[in-house]
Every structure is written in structure tokens, then in C-alpha cells.
Amino acid sequence: MDPKTTRRVLDAAGARQLPEQLDILPDPPAEQQPKPDPEITLDLPGLLANHWQASVRLQTAHASLQYASVRARQTSADADTALAAFPQALPLTPVPALPGDPLAQAAGRIRDDCEQLSRVAYETLHGRSAQPLSGSDLQLIIRWRSLGTMLTGRLLLQAATEAPTEAGTLLRSCADRLRSAARVWRDVQERWDRVVDVDDPRIRPRLPRPSYDMVRRGQVSRMPQATGLHPAVEIARASVLRAGRLLFGGDWDPDSGGGPPRTRPAADILADSGGVAELAQTVYSLTVADWRIAVSAPRAVTAIEHRLLTDVPEHCPAGHPYRFYPLHDHQLERLRTSFQQVCAAQQAVAQMLLVTAPAIGMDTSRAVLDAAAHRHITAQTWAPVPAPSPAVRGPVVSPSATLGRGARV
């Protein structure tokens, strides 16, 4: 481009006109001026104080953790090393037993139910329950465990038909002990007959309908409504349903009418439960859970004894104006001591199962853990575990791959 042409273009645009003072530039238009930055005030003393407080808290937490670790080492110096092999406690979330559940998973689910019931017993024994057991809850658990103990005895009788002669005889002896334990549960249930928890009167004698005059005078009040079943009641019922369906079939229901159910073939029961040894281990888990429930039940009775009533006429105080009256001390003591018989019966079952273990190849590792746990948690002695010895294994079927966590040791 010609230089003259370039100068003419610059002159037409005014680009060659300079101000008189080059160090003073004109202000840009208002719309092009930048917005002023917001004022920021820093509270330096406050920031330093918060930092110092956080530092103090961290140092205190670090010292507390060091102290806790030292105390833990001191308190666990004499602890039984077998306790470290226990699996993580299962949450108290009932797993319902549905009719369509595979029977091959029943044994594993029963062992999971036993772990949950053991946790309920531990929390009850040490007063850590978020939802304490009521009188109606205890009565329902007793009913389900009475039926469940009888069903497990029937399962062992079926297994005895498929076992060798010596093992079959020992399994029948275990079934006899389970029948005795079921009768003891039934005796405890009879002790609770006509006992009502006023805060949870779901289980109560049949009451007459109030008269018209009582309603008119306002002398009738509604029964207290319970907040809901304790998870232990649903877990106990689910374990009974699983044991019954393993024995009678997947559609068995104790609440349904009709004739006596037909027992499944012993070979099918053993195939679904994982063999004789696995079935015996499942029965042993139920026995341990029942013993723990019986150990903790007196503590539950003591916690609710102030709200237990009865209408047994033989012990009604003279001149008492009402049908129901609080339980006397001797009646409460009968309720508490009745569970001692359950403990003795369950220990007898466990001892017989441990005697049977070498003949059927049952693993007793979990029994060693239970004995250690009972000594440390309840300060009571559990059934002694014999020393392991090589034995001829009985008929064992490969266990299902979907066993529950309660089966692991």
C-alpha cells in the first residue's frame, strides 16, 4: 500500500491527533469503567483463635486415643484369644421367612437368626436394649422357642434314619433331650398364664364387654396400644418357620388349619441342610441361643415387674376392689427361677450334641468360642467342649454356597 494512502486513512480516523499532555489520558466512557472491588475485612485475631482451639481439640483427641489404646492393651492382656474369631454382630433387622425361599438356605438363615437372638439376649442382660422386651414379647418368644425346640428334635430324628448305627443312636438321644427342653419351655409358658403387662397388654385373658352403665358413667378406658413387636419376636418366629419348612415343606405354616403335615424324606432334609454334621451344628446354634435367652430373661422380668398384673383368684389380696392386682414377690420369683430349668435343659442338649460330634464329623470350633464367650459375658459356665480327636466322618453332603454369616467361624 502506498504510504500516502495510509496517512490519509489515519488522518480521516483522527488517529494521528495527540493530546497536548501525553501523561494525561482521557477517562474511558462510564459504561467501560471497571466496577470497584468489594471491601474485604479479615478478622485475623478471630481466625487465629479458632485455629488455636482446633489445634487444642486435636491434641486432646490424640492424647485420649493414646490413653484408650494403652487401657485396651491392659484390659485385654488376659482375654481369651478365641474371642477374636467371632464374626461381626448382625443387625437386629428381622429377615422374614417367605414361602418361596429356597430350602437350601434355611439352615444358614437359622444360624443368622441365632446370632441375632444372641445379640438381643446380650443387650437385655447388660441393659443396652434400645427397645426393652415387654411381658407380651417374652411370652411370644417363649411360645415360638417351645415349638422350635420340638421341631429341631424332629429334624434330628429324621437325620438319624440316614446315619450309621452308632451316630443314629446318638442323634435319637439328642432328640430326646430336645423334647425334654420343649416341655420345659412349655412349663415356663404356663407360669406366664394370666400375667399381663399393662404397658403392652397384647397377651391377656379374655375380658368381658363393659356394661352400658359403665360406658355411660365414663368408667371404661381403652387398652394401651403397644408400639410394635420387638424384633426378637419376629426373629424367633422366622427361625421356627424355617425349621418347620425344612421338615415339612416350603408351604408349612403353624397358623393354618388342617391335618398334621407330612414329613419330608430324610434324604431331602439332609441335602437341603448340608448333611448330618451341618444340621447338628444348626441345632447346636439354636440351643446356644435358647440358653442365652433363658439367662437374660430374668433381667427382663426384673425391669418390668412393676407393671405386671394377674387375675389369679388364689393370690388376690383380701378386699382388693379390682379383678387384676400386682404380682406378689413369690410370683415374680417363680417367673424368674423358671428360666433356670431352661438353662439346665439346653445345657443337657448341648452336651449330648458335643458327645455326638465325633461320630458325625461335626465341627466344634464354634462350641469353643461359645464356651469362652459365656465365661466372659455371663460369668456362667457353658457345656464343656471335648478335645478334638480324629474321627470317622458320617454321611456329609456339600453345604450350600449361600449359607448365612452365622455359619462362619
Coordinates of N, CA and C in Angstrom, one line a residue, residues 192-347:
W192 N -46.5 -68.1 82.9 CA -46.9 -66.8 82.5 C -48.4 -66.7 82.2
D193 N -49.1 -67.8 82.4 CA -50.6 -67.8 82.1 C -51.3 -66.8 83.0
R194 N -52.1 -65.9 82.4 CA -52.9 -64.9 83.1 C -52.0 -63.8 83.7
V195 N -50.8 -63.6 83.2 CA -50.0 -62.5 83.5 C -50.0 -61.5 82.4
V196 N -50.3 -60.2 82.8 CA -50.5 -59.1 81.8 C -49.5 -58.0 82.1
D197 N -48.9 -57.5 81.0 CA -48.1 -56.3 81.1 C -49.0 -55.1 80.7
V198 N -49.2 -54.2 81.7 CA -50.1 -53.1 81.5 C -49.7 -52.2 80.4
D199 N -48.4 -52.1 80.1 CA -47.9 -51.2 79.0 C -48.0 -51.9 77.7
D200 N -48.1 -53.2 77.6 CA -48.2 -53.9 76.4 C -49.2 -55.1 76.6
P201 N -50.5 -54.9 76.7 CA -51.4 -56.0 77.0 C -51.9 -56.8 75.8
R202 N -51.0 -57.1 74.8 CA -51.4 -57.9 73.7 C -51.8 -59.3 74.1
I203 N -51.0 -59.8 75.1 CA -51.3 -61.2 75.6 C -52.0 -61.0 76.9
R204 N -53.3 -61.3 77.0 CA -54.1 -61.1 78.2 C -55.3 -62.1 78.2
P205 N -55.9 -62.3 79.3 CA -57.1 -63.2 79.4 C -58.2 -62.5 78.7
R206 N -59.2 -63.3 78.3 CA -60.4 -62.7 77.6 C -61.2 -61.9 78.6
L207 N -61.5 -60.7 78.3 CA -62.2 -59.8 79.2 C -63.6 -59.6 78.7
P208 N -64.6 -59.5 79.7 CA -66.0 -59.3 79.4 C -66.2 -57.9 78.8
R209 N -67.2 -57.8 78.0 CA -67.5 -56.5 77.4 C -68.1 -55.6 78.5
P210 N -67.8 -54.3 78.6 CA -68.3 -53.4 79.6 C -69.8 -53.2 79.4
S211 N -70.5 -53.0 80.5 CA -71.9 -52.8 80.5 C -72.2 -51.4 80.0
Y212 N -73.5 -51.2 79.7 CA -73.9 -49.9 79.2 C -73.8 -48.8 80.2
D213 N -74.1 -49.2 81.5 CA -74.0 -48.2 82.6 C -72.5 -47.7 82.8
M214 N -71.6 -48.7 82.7 CA -70.2 -48.3 82.8 C -69.7 -47.4 81.7
V215 N -70.2 -47.7 80.5 CA -69.8 -46.8 79.4 C -70.4 -45.4 79.6
R216 N -71.7 -45.4 80.1 CA -72.4 -44.1 80.2 C -71.7 -43.3 81.3
R217 N -71.2 -43.9 82.4 CA -70.6 -43.2 83.5 C -69.1 -42.8 83.2
G218 N -68.6 -43.3 82.1 CA -67.2 -43.0 81.7 C -66.2 -43.8 82.5
Q219 N -66.6 -45.0 82.9 CA -65.7 -45.9 83.7 C -64.9 -46.8 82.8
V220 N -65.0 -46.6 81.5 CA -64.3 -47.5 80.6 C -63.2 -46.7 79.9
S221 N -62.0 -47.3 79.8 CA -60.9 -46.7 79.1 C -60.3 -47.7 78.1
R222 N -59.7 -47.2 77.1 CA -59.1 -48.1 76.1 C -57.8 -48.7 76.6
M223 N -57.6 -49.9 76.0 CA -56.4 -50.6 76.4 C -55.2 -49.8 75.8
P224 N -54.0 -49.8 76.5 CA -52.8 -49.2 75.9 C -52.4 -49.9 74.6
Q225 N -52.0 -49.2 73.7 CA -51.6 -49.8 72.4 C -50.0 -49.9 72.4
A226 N -49.5 -51.0 72.1 CA -48.0 -51.2 72.1 C -47.5 -50.6 70.8
T227 N -46.2 -50.2 70.9 CA -45.6 -49.5 69.8 C -45.3 -50.5 68.6
G228 N -45.2 -51.8 68.9 CA -45.0 -52.8 67.9 C -44.2 -53.9 68.4
L229 N -44.1 -55.0 67.7 CA -43.4 -56.2 68.1 C -41.9 -55.9 68.2
H230 N -41.3 -56.5 69.2 CA -39.9 -56.4 69.3 C -39.3 -57.2 68.2
P231 N -38.1 -56.8 67.7 CA -37.5 -57.6 66.6 C -37.2 -59.0 67.0
A232 N -37.0 -59.3 68.3 CA -36.7 -60.7 68.7 C -37.9 -61.6 68.5
V233 N -39.1 -61.0 68.6 CA -40.3 -61.9 68.4 C -40.4 -62.3 66.9
E234 N -40.1 -61.4 66.0 CA -40.2 -61.7 64.6 C -39.0 -62.6 64.2
I235 N -37.9 -62.4 64.8 CA -36.7 -63.3 64.5 C -37.0 -64.7 65.0
A236 N -37.6 -64.9 66.2 CA -37.9 -66.2 66.8 C -38.9 -66.9 65.9
R237 N -39.9 -66.1 65.5 CA -41.0 -66.7 64.6 C -40.3 -67.2 63.3
A238 N -39.5 -66.4 62.7 CA -38.9 -66.7 61.4 C -38.0 -68.0 61.5
S239 N -37.3 -68.1 62.6 CA -36.5 -69.3 62.8 C -37.3 -70.6 62.9
V240 N -38.5 -70.5 63.6 CA -39.4 -71.6 63.7 C -40.0 -72.0 62.3
L241 N -40.4 -71.0 61.5 CA -40.9 -71.2 60.2 C -39.8 -71.9 59.3
R242 N -38.6 -71.5 59.4 CA -37.6 -72.1 58.6 C -37.3 -73.6 59.0
A243 N -37.3 -73.8 60.3 CA -37.1 -75.2 60.7 C -38.3 -76.0 60.3
G244 N -39.5 -75.5 60.5 CA -40.7 -76.3 60.1 C -40.8 -76.5 58.6
R245 N -40.4 -75.6 57.8 CA -40.4 -75.8 56.3 C -39.3 -76.7 55.9
L246 N -38.2 -76.7 56.6 CA -37.2 -77.7 56.3 C -37.7 -79.1 56.6
L247 N -38.6 -79.2 57.6 CA -39.1 -80.6 58.0 C -40.3 -81.0 57.2
F248 N -41.2 -80.0 56.9 CA -42.5 -80.4 56.3 C -42.7 -79.9 54.9
G249 N -41.8 -78.9 54.5 CA -42.0 -78.4 53.1 C -42.1 -76.9 53.1
G250 N -42.0 -76.3 52.0 CA -41.9 -74.8 51.9 C -43.2 -74.1 52.1
D251 N -44.4 -74.8 52.1 CA -45.6 -74.1 52.3 C -46.2 -74.3 53.8
W252 N -45.4 -74.8 54.7 CA -45.8 -75.1 56.0 C -46.1 -73.8 56.8
D253 N -47.2 -73.7 57.5 CA -47.5 -72.6 58.3 C -48.2 -73.1 59.6
P254 N -47.6 -72.8 60.8 CA -48.2 -73.3 62.0 C -49.6 -72.7 62.3
D255 N -50.0 -71.6 61.7 CA -51.3 -70.9 62.0 C -52.3 -71.5 61.1
S256 N -52.0 -72.2 60.1 CA -53.0 -72.7 59.1 C -53.6 -74.0 59.7
G257 N -54.9 -74.2 59.4 CA -55.6 -75.3 59.9 C -55.3 -76.6 59.1
G258 N -56.1 -77.6 59.3 CA -55.9 -78.9 58.5 C -55.3 -79.9 59.4
G259 N -55.1 -81.1 58.8 CA -54.5 -82.2 59.5 C -53.0 -82.1 59.7
P260 N -52.4 -83.1 60.4 CA -50.9 -83.0 60.6 C -50.2 -83.0 59.3
P261 N -49.1 -82.2 59.1 CA -48.4 -82.2 57.9 C -47.6 -83.4 57.7
R262 N -47.2 -83.7 56.5 CA -46.4 -84.9 56.1 C -44.9 -84.5 56.1
T263 N -44.1 -85.3 56.8 CA -42.7 -85.0 56.9 C -42.0 -85.3 55.6
R264 N -41.1 -84.5 55.2 CA -40.3 -84.7 54.0 C -39.3 -85.9 54.2
P265 N -38.9 -86.5 53.1 CA -37.9 -87.6 53.2 C -36.6 -87.1 53.9
A266 N -36.0 -88.0 54.6 CA -34.8 -87.6 55.3 C -33.7 -87.2 54.4
A267 N -33.6 -87.9 53.2 CA -32.5 -87.6 52.3 C -32.7 -86.1 51.8
D268 N -33.9 -85.7 51.6 CA -34.1 -84.3 51.1 C -33.8 -83.3 52.2
I269 N -34.1 -83.6 53.4 CA -33.8 -82.7 54.6 C -32.3 -82.6 54.7
L270 N -31.6 -83.7 54.6 CA -30.1 -83.6 54.8 C -29.5 -82.9 53.6
A271 N -30.0 -83.1 52.4 CA -29.5 -82.4 51.2 C -29.6 -80.9 51.3
D272 N -30.8 -80.4 51.8 CA -31.0 -79.0 51.9 C -30.3 -78.4 53.1
S273 N -30.0 -79.2 54.2 CA -29.3 -78.6 55.3 C -27.8 -78.7 55.3
G274 N -27.3 -79.4 54.3 CA -25.9 -79.6 54.1 C -25.3 -80.8 54.7
G275 N -26.1 -81.8 55.1 CA -25.5 -83.0 55.7 C -25.9 -83.1 57.2
V276 N -25.5 -84.3 57.7 CA -25.8 -84.5 59.2 C -25.0 -83.6 60.0
A277 N -23.7 -83.4 59.7 CA -22.9 -82.5 60.6 C -23.4 -81.1 60.6
E278 N -23.8 -80.6 59.4 CA -24.2 -79.2 59.3 C -25.6 -79.0 60.0
L279 N -26.4 -80.0 59.9 CA -27.7 -80.0 60.6 C -27.5 -80.0 62.1
A280 N -26.6 -80.8 62.6 CA -26.4 -80.8 64.0 C -25.8 -79.5 64.5
Q281 N -24.9 -78.9 63.7 CA -24.4 -77.6 64.0 C -25.4 -76.5 64.1
T282 N -26.4 -76.6 63.2 CA -27.5 -75.7 63.2 C -28.4 -75.8 64.5
V283 N -28.6 -77.1 64.9 CA -29.4 -77.4 66.1 C -28.6 -76.9 67.3
Y284 N -27.2 -77.0 67.3 CA -26.4 -76.5 68.4 C -26.5 -75.0 68.5
S285 N -26.6 -74.3 67.3 CA -26.7 -72.8 67.4 C -28.0 -72.5 68.0
L286 N -29.1 -73.2 67.7 CA -30.4 -72.9 68.4 C -30.3 -73.2 69.9
T287 N -29.6 -74.2 70.2 CA -29.5 -74.5 71.7 C -28.8 -73.4 72.4
V288 N -27.7 -72.9 71.8 CA -27.0 -71.8 72.4 C -27.8 -70.5 72.6
A289 N -28.6 -70.2 71.5 CA -29.4 -69.0 71.5 C -30.5 -69.2 72.6
D290 N -31.1 -70.4 72.7 CA -32.1 -70.6 73.8 C -31.5 -70.4 75.2
W291 N -30.3 -70.9 75.4 CA -29.7 -70.8 76.7 C -29.4 -69.3 77.0
R292 N -29.0 -68.5 76.0 CA -28.7 -67.1 76.3 C -30.0 -66.3 76.6
I293 N -31.1 -66.7 75.9 CA -32.4 -66.1 76.1 C -32.8 -66.4 77.6
A294 N -32.6 -67.6 78.0 CA -33.0 -68.0 79.3 C -32.2 -67.3 80.4
V295 N -30.9 -67.1 80.1 CA -30.0 -66.4 81.0 C -30.4 -64.9 81.2
S296 N -30.8 -64.3 80.1 CA -31.1 -62.8 80.2 C -32.6 -62.6 80.5
A297 N -33.5 -63.6 80.4 CA -34.9 -63.3 80.7 C -35.2 -62.8 82.1
P298 N -34.6 -63.4 83.2 CA -34.8 -62.8 84.5 C -34.5 -61.4 84.6
R299 N -33.5 -60.9 83.9 CA -33.2 -59.4 84.0 C -34.3 -58.7 83.3
A300 N -34.9 -59.2 82.2 CA -36.0 -58.5 81.6 C -37.3 -58.5 82.5
V301 N -37.5 -59.6 83.2 CA -38.6 -59.6 84.2 C -38.4 -58.6 85.3
T302 N -37.2 -58.5 85.8 CA -37.0 -57.5 86.9 C -37.2 -56.1 86.4
A303 N -36.9 -55.8 85.1 CA -37.1 -54.5 84.6 C -38.5 -54.1 84.4
I304 N -39.4 -55.0 84.3 CA -40.9 -54.7 84.1 C -41.7 -55.2 85.2
E305 N -41.2 -55.7 86.3 CA -42.0 -56.3 87.3 C -43.0 -55.3 87.9
H306 N -42.7 -54.0 87.9 CA -43.7 -53.1 88.5 C -44.9 -52.9 87.6
R307 N -45.0 -53.4 86.4 CA -46.2 -53.2 85.6 C -46.8 -54.6 85.2
L308 N -46.5 -55.6 85.9 CA -47.1 -56.9 85.7 C -48.3 -57.2 86.6
L309 N -49.4 -57.5 86.0 CA -50.6 -57.8 86.8 C -51.1 -59.2 86.5
T310 N -51.9 -59.7 87.4 CA -52.6 -61.0 87.2 C -53.9 -61.0 87.8
D311 N -54.8 -62.0 87.4 CA -56.1 -62.1 88.0 C -56.3 -63.5 88.6
V312 N -55.3 -64.2 89.0 CA -55.4 -65.5 89.6 C -56.1 -65.3 90.9
P313 N -57.3 -65.9 91.1 CA -58.0 -65.6 92.4 C -57.4 -66.2 93.6
E314 N -56.5 -67.2 93.5 CA -56.0 -67.8 94.7 C -55.1 -66.8 95.5
H315 N -54.4 -65.9 94.8 CA -53.5 -65.0 95.5 C -54.0 -63.6 95.5
C316 N -55.2 -63.3 95.2 CA -55.8 -62.0 95.2 C -55.8 -61.4 96.7
P317 N -55.3 -60.3 96.9 CA -55.4 -59.7 98.3 C -56.8 -59.5 98.8
A318 N -57.0 -59.7 100.1 CA -58.3 -59.6 100.7 C -58.8 -58.1 100.6
G319 N -60.0 -58.0 100.1 CA -60.6 -56.6 100.0 C -60.1 -55.8 98.8
H320 N -59.4 -56.5 97.9 CA -58.9 -55.8 96.7 C -60.1 -55.5 95.8
P321 N -60.4 -54.2 95.4 CA -61.6 -53.9 94.7 C -61.6 -54.3 93.2
Y322 N -60.5 -54.7 92.6 CA -60.4 -54.9 91.2 C -60.1 -56.3 90.9
R323 N -60.3 -56.7 89.6 CA -60.0 -58.1 89.2 C -58.5 -58.4 89.1
F324 N -57.8 -57.4 88.6 CA -56.3 -57.6 88.4 C -55.6 -56.9 89.6
Y325 N -54.5 -57.5 89.9 CA -53.6 -57.0 91.0 C -52.2 -57.2 90.7
P326 N -51.3 -56.4 91.3 CA -49.8 -56.6 91.0 C -49.4 -58.0 91.5
L327 N -48.4 -58.5 90.8 CA -47.8 -59.8 91.2 C -47.1 -59.7 92.6
H328 N -47.3 -60.8 93.4 CA -46.6 -60.8 94.7 C -45.1 -61.2 94.4
D329 N -44.3 -61.0 95.4 CA -42.9 -61.3 95.3 C -42.6 -62.8 95.0
H330 N -43.4 -63.7 95.6 CA -43.2 -65.1 95.3 C -43.6 -65.4 93.9
Q331 N -44.6 -64.7 93.3 CA -45.0 -65.0 92.0 C -43.9 -64.5 91.0
L332 N -43.3 -63.3 91.3 CA -42.3 -62.8 90.4 C -41.0 -63.8 90.5
E333 N -40.8 -64.3 91.7 CA -39.6 -65.2 91.8 C -39.8 -66.5 91.1
R334 N -41.1 -67.0 91.0 CA -41.4 -68.2 90.2 C -41.2 -67.9 88.7
L335 N -41.5 -66.7 88.3 CA -41.2 -66.4 86.9 C -39.7 -66.4 86.6
R336 N -39.0 -65.8 87.5 CA -37.5 -65.7 87.2 C -36.8 -67.0 87.3
T337 N -37.2 -67.8 88.3 CA -36.5 -69.1 88.5 C -36.9 -70.1 87.5
S338 N -38.0 -69.9 86.8 CA -38.5 -70.9 85.8 C -37.5 -71.0 84.7
F339 N -36.8 -69.9 84.4 CA -35.8 -69.9 83.3 C -34.6 -70.7 83.6
Q340 N -34.3 -70.9 84.9 CA -33.1 -71.8 85.3 C -33.3 -73.2 84.8
Q341 N -34.5 -73.7 84.8 CA -34.7 -75.0 84.2 C -34.5 -75.1 82.7
V342 N -34.8 -74.0 82.0 CA -34.5 -73.9 80.6 C -33.0 -74.0 80.4
C343 N -32.2 -73.2 81.2 CA -30.8 -73.2 81.1 C -30.2 -74.7 81.2
A344 N -30.7 -75.4 82.3 CA -30.2 -76.7 82.5 C -30.6 -77.7 81.4
A345 N -31.8 -77.5 80.8 CA -32.2 -78.4 79.7 C -31.4 -78.1 78.5
Q346 N -31.1 -76.9 78.2 CA -30.4 -76.5 77.0 C -28.9 -77.0 77.1
Q347 N -28.4 -76.9 78.3 CA -27.0 -77.4 78.5 C -27.0 -78.9 78.3

